[in-house]
Short mmCIF file of C-alpha atoms and ligand atoms in Angstrom, two decimals:
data_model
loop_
_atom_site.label_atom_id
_atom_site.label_comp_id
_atom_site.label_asym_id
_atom_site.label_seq_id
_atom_site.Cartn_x
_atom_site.Cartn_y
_atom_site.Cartn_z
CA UNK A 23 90.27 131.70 50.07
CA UNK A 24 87.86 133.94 50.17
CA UNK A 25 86.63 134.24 53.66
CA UNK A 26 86.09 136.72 56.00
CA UNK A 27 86.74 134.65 60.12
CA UNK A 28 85.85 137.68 61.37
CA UNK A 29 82.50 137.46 60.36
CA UNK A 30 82.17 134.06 62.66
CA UNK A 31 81.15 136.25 65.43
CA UNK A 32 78.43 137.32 64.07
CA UNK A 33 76.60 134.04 63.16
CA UNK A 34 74.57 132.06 65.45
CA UNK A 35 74.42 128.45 65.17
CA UNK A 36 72.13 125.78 66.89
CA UNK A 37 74.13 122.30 67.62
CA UNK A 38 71.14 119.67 68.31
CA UNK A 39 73.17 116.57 69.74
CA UNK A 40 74.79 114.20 71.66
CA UNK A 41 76.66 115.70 74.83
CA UNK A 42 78.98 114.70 76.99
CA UNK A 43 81.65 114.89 79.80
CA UNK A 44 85.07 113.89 79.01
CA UNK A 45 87.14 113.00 81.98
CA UNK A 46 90.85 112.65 82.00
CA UNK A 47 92.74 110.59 84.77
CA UNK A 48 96.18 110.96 84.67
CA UNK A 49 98.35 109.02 87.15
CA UNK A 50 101.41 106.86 87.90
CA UNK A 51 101.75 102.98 88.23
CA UNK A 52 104.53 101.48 90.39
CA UNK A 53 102.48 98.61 91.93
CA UNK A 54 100.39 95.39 91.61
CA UNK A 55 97.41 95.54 93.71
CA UNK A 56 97.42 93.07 96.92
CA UNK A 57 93.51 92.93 95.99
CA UNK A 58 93.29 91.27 92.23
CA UNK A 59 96.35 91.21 89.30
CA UNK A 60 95.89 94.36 88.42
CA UNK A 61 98.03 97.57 88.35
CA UNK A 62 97.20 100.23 90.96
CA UNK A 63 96.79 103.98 89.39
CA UNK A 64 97.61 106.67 91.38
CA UNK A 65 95.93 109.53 90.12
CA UNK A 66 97.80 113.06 90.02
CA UNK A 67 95.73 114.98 88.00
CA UNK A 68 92.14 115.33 86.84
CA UNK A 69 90.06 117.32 84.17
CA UNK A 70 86.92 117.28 82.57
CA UNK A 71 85.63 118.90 79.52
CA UNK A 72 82.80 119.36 77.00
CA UNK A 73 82.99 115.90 74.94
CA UNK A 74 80.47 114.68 71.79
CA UNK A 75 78.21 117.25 70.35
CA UNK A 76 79.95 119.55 73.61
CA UNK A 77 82.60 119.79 71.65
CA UNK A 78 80.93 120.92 68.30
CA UNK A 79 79.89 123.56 71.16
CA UNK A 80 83.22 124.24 72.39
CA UNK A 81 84.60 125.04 68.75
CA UNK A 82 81.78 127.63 67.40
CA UNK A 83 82.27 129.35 70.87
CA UNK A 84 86.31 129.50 70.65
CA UNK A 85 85.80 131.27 66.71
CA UNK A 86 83.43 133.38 68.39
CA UNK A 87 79.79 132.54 67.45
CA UNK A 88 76.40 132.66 69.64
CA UNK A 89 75.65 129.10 69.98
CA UNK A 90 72.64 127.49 71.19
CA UNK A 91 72.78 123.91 72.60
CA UNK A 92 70.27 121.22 72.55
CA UNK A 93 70.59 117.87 73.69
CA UNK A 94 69.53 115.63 76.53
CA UNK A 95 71.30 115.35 80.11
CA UNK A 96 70.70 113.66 83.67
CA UNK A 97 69.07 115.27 86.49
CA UNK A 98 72.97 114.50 88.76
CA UNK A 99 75.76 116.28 89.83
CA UNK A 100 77.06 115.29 86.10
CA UNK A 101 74.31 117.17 84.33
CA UNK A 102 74.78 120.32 86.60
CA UNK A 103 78.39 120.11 85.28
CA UNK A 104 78.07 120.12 82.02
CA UNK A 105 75.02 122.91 82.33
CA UNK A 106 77.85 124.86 83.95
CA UNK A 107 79.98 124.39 81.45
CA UNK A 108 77.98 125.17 79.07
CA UNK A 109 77.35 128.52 81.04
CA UNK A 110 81.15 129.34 81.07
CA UNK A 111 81.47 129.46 77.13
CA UNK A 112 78.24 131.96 77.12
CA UNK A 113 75.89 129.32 75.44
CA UNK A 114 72.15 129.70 75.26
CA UNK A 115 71.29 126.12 76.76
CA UNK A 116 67.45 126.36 76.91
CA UNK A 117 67.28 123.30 74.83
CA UNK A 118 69.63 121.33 77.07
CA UNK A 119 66.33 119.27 79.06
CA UNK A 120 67.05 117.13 81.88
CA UNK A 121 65.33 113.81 81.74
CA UNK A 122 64.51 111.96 84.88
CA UNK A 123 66.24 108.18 85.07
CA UNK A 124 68.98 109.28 82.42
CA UNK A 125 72.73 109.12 83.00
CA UNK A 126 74.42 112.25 81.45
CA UNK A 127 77.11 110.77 79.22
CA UNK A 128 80.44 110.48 80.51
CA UNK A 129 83.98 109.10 79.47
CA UNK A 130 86.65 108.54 81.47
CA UNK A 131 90.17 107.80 80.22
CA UNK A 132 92.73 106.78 82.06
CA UNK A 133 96.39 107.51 81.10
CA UNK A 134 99.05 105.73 83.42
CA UNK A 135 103.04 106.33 82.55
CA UNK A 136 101.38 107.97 79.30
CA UNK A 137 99.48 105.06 78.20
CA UNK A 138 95.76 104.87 77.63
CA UNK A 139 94.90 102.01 79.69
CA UNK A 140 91.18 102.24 80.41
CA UNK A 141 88.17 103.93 79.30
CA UNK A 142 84.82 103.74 81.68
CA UNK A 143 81.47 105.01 79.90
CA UNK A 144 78.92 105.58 82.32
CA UNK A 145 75.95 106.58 79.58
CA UNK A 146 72.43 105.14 78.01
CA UNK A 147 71.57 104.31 74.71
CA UNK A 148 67.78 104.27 74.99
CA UNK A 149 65.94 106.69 72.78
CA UNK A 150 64.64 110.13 74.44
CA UNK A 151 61.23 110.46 75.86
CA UNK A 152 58.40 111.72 73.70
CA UNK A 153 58.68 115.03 76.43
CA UNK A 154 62.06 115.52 75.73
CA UNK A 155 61.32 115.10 72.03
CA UNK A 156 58.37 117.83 72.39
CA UNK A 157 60.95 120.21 74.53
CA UNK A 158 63.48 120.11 72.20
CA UNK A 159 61.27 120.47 69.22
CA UNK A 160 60.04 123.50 71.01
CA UNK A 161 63.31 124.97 71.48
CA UNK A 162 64.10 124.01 68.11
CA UNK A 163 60.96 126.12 66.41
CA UNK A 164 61.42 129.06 69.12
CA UNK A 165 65.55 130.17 68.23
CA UNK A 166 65.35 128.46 64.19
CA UNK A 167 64.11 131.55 63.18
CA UNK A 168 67.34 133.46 64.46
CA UNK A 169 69.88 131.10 63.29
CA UNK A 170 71.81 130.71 60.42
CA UNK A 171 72.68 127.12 60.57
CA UNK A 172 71.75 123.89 62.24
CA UNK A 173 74.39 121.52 63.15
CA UNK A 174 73.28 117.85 64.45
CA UNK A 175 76.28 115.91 65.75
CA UNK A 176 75.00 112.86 66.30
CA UNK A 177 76.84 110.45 68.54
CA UNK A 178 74.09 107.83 68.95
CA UNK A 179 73.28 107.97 72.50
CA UNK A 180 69.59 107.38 71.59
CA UNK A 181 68.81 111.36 71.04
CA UNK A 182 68.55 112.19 67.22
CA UNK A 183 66.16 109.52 66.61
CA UNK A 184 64.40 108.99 62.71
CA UNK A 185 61.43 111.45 64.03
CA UNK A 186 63.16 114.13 65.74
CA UNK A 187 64.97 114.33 62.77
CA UNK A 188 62.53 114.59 60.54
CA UNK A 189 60.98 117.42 62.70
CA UNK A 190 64.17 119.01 62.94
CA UNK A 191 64.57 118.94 58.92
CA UNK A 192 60.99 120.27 58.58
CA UNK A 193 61.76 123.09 60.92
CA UNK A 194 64.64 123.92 59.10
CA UNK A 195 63.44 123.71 55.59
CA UNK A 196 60.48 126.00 56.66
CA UNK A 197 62.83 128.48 57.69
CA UNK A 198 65.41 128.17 55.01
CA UNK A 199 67.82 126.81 57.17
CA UNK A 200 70.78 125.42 56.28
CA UNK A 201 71.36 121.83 58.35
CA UNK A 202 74.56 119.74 58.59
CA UNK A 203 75.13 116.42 60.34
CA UNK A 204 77.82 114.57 61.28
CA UNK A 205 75.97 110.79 61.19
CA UNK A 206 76.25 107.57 63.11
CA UNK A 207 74.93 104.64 62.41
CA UNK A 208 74.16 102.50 59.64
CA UNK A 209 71.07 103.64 57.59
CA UNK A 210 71.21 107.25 56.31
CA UNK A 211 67.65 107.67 55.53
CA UNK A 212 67.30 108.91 58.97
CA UNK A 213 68.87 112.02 57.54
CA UNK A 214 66.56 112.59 54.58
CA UNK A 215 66.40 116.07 53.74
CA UNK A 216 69.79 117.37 55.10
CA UNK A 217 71.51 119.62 53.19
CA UNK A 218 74.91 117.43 54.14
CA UNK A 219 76.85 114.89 56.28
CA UNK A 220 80.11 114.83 57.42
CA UNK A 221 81.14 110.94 58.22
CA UNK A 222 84.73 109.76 58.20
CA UNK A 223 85.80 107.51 55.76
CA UNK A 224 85.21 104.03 57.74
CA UNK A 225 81.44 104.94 58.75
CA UNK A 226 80.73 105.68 54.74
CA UNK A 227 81.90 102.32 54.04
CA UNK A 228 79.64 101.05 57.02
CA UNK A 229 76.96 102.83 55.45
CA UNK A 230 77.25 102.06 51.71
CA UNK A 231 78.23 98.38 52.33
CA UNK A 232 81.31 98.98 50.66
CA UNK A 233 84.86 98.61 51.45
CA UNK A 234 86.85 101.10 50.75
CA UNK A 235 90.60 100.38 50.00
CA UNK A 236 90.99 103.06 47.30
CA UNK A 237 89.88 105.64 45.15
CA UNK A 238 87.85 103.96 43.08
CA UNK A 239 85.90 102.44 46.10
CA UNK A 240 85.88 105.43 48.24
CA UNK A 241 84.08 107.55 44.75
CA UNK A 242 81.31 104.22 44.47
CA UNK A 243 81.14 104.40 48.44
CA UNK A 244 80.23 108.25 48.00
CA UNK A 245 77.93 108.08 44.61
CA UNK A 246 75.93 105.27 46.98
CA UNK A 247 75.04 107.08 49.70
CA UNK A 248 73.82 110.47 47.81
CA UNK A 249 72.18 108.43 45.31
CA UNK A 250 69.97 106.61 47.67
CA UNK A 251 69.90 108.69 51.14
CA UNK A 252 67.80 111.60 50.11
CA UNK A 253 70.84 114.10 51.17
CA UNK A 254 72.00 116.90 49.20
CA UNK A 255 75.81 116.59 49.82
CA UNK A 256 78.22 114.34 51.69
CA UNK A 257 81.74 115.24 53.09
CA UNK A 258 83.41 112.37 53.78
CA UNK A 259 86.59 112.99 55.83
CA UNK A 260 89.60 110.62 55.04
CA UNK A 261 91.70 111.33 58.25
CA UNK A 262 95.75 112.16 56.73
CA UNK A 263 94.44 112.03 53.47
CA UNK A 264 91.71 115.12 53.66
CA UNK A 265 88.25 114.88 52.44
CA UNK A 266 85.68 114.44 49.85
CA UNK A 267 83.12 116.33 48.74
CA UNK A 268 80.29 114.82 46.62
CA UNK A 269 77.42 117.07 45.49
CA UNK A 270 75.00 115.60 43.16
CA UNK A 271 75.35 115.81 39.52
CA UNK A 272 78.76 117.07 40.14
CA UNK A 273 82.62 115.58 39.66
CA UNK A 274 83.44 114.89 43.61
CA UNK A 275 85.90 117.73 44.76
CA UNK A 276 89.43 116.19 46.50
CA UNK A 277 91.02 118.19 49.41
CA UNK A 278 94.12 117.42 50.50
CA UNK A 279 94.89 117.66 53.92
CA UNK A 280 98.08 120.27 55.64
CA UNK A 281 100.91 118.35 56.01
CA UNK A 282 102.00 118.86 59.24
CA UNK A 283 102.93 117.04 62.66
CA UNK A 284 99.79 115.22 64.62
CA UNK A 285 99.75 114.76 68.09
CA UNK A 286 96.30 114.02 68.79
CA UNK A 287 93.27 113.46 66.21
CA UNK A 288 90.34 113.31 68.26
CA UNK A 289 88.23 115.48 67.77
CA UNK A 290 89.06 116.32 64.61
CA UNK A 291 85.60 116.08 62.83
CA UNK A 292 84.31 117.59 65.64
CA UNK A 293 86.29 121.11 64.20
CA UNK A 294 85.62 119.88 60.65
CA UNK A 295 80.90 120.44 61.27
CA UNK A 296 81.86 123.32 63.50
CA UNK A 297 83.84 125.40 60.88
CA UNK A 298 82.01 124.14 58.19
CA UNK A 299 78.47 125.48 59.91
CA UNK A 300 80.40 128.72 60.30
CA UNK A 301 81.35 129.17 56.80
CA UNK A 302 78.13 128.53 55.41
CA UNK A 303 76.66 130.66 57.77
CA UNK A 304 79.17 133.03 56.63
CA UNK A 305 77.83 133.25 53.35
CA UNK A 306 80.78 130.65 51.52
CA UNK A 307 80.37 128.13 48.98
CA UNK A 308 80.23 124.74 49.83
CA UNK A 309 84.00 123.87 48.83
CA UNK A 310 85.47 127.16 49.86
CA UNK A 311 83.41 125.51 53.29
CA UNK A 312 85.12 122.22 53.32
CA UNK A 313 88.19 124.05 52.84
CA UNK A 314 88.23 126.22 54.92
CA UNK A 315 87.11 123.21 57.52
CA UNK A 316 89.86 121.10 56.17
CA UNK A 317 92.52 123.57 57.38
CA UNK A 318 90.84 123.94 60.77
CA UNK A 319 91.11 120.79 61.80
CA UNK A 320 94.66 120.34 60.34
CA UNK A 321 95.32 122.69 63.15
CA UNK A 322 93.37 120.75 65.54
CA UNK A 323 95.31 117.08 65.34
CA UNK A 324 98.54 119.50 65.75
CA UNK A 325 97.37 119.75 69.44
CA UNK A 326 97.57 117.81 72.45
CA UNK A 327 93.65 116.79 73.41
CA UNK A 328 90.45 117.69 71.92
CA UNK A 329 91.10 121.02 70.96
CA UNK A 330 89.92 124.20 69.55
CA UNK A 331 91.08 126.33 66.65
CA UNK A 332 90.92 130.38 67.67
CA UNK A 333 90.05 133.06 64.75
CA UNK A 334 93.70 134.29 65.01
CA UNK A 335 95.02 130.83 63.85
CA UNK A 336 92.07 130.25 61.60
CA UNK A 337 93.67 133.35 59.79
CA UNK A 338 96.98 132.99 59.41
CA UNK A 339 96.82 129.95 58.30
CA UNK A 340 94.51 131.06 55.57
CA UNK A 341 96.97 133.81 54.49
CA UNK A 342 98.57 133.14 51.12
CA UNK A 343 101.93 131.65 51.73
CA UNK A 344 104.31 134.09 50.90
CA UNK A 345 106.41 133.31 47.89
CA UNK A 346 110.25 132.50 48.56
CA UNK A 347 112.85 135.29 47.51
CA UNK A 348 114.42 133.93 44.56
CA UNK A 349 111.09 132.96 43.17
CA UNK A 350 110.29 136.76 42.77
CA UNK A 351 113.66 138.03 41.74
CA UNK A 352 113.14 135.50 39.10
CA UNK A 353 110.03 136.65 37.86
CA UNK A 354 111.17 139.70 38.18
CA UNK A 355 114.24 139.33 36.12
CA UNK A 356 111.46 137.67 33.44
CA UNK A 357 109.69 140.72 33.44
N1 LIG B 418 96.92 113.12 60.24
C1 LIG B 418 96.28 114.21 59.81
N2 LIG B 418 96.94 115.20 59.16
C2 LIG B 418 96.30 116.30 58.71
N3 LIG B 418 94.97 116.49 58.84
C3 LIG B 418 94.26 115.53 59.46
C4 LIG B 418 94.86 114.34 59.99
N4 LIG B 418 93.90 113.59 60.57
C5 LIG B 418 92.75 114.27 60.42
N5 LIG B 418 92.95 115.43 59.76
C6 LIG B 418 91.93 116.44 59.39
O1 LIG B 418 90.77 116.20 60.17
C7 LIG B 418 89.67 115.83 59.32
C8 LIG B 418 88.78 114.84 60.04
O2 LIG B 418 89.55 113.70 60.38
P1 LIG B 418 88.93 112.22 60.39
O3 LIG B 418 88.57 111.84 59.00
O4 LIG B 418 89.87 111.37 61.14
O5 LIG B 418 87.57 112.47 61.20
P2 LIG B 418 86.88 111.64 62.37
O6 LIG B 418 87.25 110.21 62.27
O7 LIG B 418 85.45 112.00 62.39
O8 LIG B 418 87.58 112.28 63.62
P3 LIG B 418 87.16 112.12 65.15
O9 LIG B 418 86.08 111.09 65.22
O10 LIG B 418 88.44 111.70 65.82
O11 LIG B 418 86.74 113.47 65.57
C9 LIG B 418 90.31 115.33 58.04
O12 LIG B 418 89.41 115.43 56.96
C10 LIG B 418 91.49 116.28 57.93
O13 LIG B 418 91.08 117.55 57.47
MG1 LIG B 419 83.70 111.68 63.58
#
C-alpha cells in the first residue's frame, strides 16, 4: 500500500469531540453484603484513561501526530484529570473549555472474577452553552489554518450540536480542510457538508431506517444515507467483517477485515477516524485510507483494552507478506 507512517508525525490534526474518563475497577467477590443482596467488590486495582473522542486523541498521539483537542469538560477534580492527561500525550488543549455546572464525562466499569458486572456513567447530555460554542469556534478558526484534517468524534454528550457543526464545516471548507466524523445519532443532516462518516454497521441501519441482514441491505442502507445526507463519503465499519466504502457515483469498495485473534473490540472505530485522518492528511486516497485504517484497528481488537496501534506495528503489518519458499522455486523453475 502505498503509504509512507512515517510521515504521521508530521501532520497535525484537530479532534473536535466528545471526551471522557474511562475508569477501570478491578476486584474480587467472595461475599454477599450484610447490607442489601448484593455481591461485595473488593477492589485491587484501579486505572483511568482517555475514553470517547480522548481516545481518537490517544491514537493520533501514539502514531506520532501534533494533535489539538477540543471538547467540553467540568470545572472538578475530573476535568483537571483529563486536562492532565491530555498534557502527558503533548496535546495542544486550548480548545478543551471548562463549563461551569457540567460533569466531565466519566465511565466506570467494574470487572469482578473477570466479569463486567457494572458500569456507572456520571455525565450530561444537555447541549453546550452558546460561550462554549463561541470558545470553541474560536479555537476552531485560530489552529484550522495549520491543520491538515479535522476529525469530529461525536459521542452525543450534547457537544457537536446541528450549529456548531455547521460552523465547524464552514471553517473547514474555507480553509480547504479535509473533515471526518464518526456520527451518533439518528438524522445525518447534522453532518451536511462533511467530507465523510465513519458509523458502524448497526448505527447506518439506525440512520437509514433499514435493517441490515445482508449485502444487499447493507449496499441500500449505504446508497440512503449519501443520497440524502449531503455527505461526500460514508465508511461504514462492519465489525469481523471489515468495512464499506461508498463514494458517490461510484461502485462501493469492500474491505475485508485481518483475520486474526480478538480480545477486546472497543475502541476499535476509535483507531479506524484516527488512522484514517492520518492518511488523508498524509496525502492517500480515500481507499488506500480505509485500508490502511482497516488494518489498524485489526491490530487494535488483538489487544487487551482500548488500545493504540504504534508506527512500528502500523508498518510491519503493511509490509508485503513475504511469499512462501516453494512458491518462488516454482516460479522460478517456470522461468
Ligand atoms: N473481530 C474483528 N476482527 C478483525 N477486525 C475487526 C474485528 N472487529 C472490528 N474490527 C476492525 O475494526 C473496525 C471497526 O469495528 P466496528 O465496526 O466494530 O466499529 P465500532 O462499532 O465503531 O467500534 P467501537 O464502537 O467498539 O469502537 C472494523 O471495520 C474492522 O476493521
Ligand atoms: Mg463507533
Amino acid at each position: 500500500m502505498n503509504i509512507d507512517v512515517s510521515k504521521f508525525k508530521e501532520c497535525r490534526v484537530l479532534v473536535i469531540g466528545d471526551l471522557m474518563i474511562d475508569e477501570y475497577l478491578w476486584g474480587d467477590v467472595d461475599r454477599i453484603s450484610p447490607e442489601a443482596p448484593v455481591q461485595v467488590v473488593e477492589v485491587k486495582k484501579e486505572e483511568s484513561t482517555l475514553g470517547g473522542s480522548g481516545n481518537v486523541v490517544n491514537n493520533l498521539a501514539a502514531l506520532g501526530a501534533k494533535v489539538f483537542a477540543s471538547g467540553v469538560i467540568g470545572t472538578g477534580k475530573n476535568g483537571n484529570m483529563l486536562l492532565k492527561r491530555l498534557g502527558y500525550l503533548r496535546v495542544d488543549a486550548g480548545g478543551v473549555i471548562r463549563e461551569h455546572g457540567r460533569l466531565t464525562t466519566r465511565k466506570t466499569r467494574i470487572i469482578a472474577a473477570h466479569q463486567h458486572v457494572l458500569r456507572i456513567d456520571r455525565e450530561t447530555r444537555k447541549e453546550i452553552s452558546g460561550e462554549t460554542l463561541d470558545k470553541i469556534m474560536r479555537f476552531t478558526e485560530k489552529v484550522i489554518p495549520e491543520t491538515d484534517v479535522v476529525i469530529v468524534s461525536d459521542y452525543g454528550k450534547g457537544l457537536i450540536t446541528k450549529t456548531l457543526m455547521a460552523r465547524v464545516v464552514k471553517a473547514a471548507k474555507k480553509h480547504g480542510k479535509i473533515i471526518i466524523a464518526d456520527p451518533k445519532g439518528l438524522d445525518y443532516s447534522k453532518y451536511t457538508g462533511v467530507t465523510l462518516i465513519t458509523p458502524n454497521r448497526k448505527e447506518a441501519a439506525l440512520a437509514a431506517g433499514v435493517e441490515i441482514t445482508n449485502n444487499s441491505s447493507l449496499m441500500e442502507a449505504g446508497a440512503k444515507i449519501i443520497n440524502s445526507a449531503g455527505i461526500e463519503r460514508l465508511l461504514v465499519t462492519c465489525g469481523k467483517d471489515g468495512m464499506v466504502l461508498f463514494e458517490r457515483d461510484k461502485k462501493p469498495y469492500k474491505i475485508r477485515a485481518e483475520a486474526r485473534q480478538v480480545f477486546d473490540v472497543s475502541g476499535a472505530g476509535d483507531t479506524v477516524i484516527a488512522v484514517l485522518g492520518l492518511c488523508l492528511a498524509a496525502g492517500a486516497s480515500f481507499r488506500t485510507a480505509a485500508s490502511v485504517a482497516n488494518i489498524a484497528a485489526g491490530i487494535v481488537v488483538g489487544k487487551v483494552g482500548t488500545a493504540t496501534v504504534s508506527e512500528k506495528e502500523l508498518t510491519a503489518a503493511l509490509m508485503p507478506r513475504s511469499t512462501p519458499l516453494s512458491v518462488n522455486l516454482r516460479k522460478k523453475v517456470r522461468n
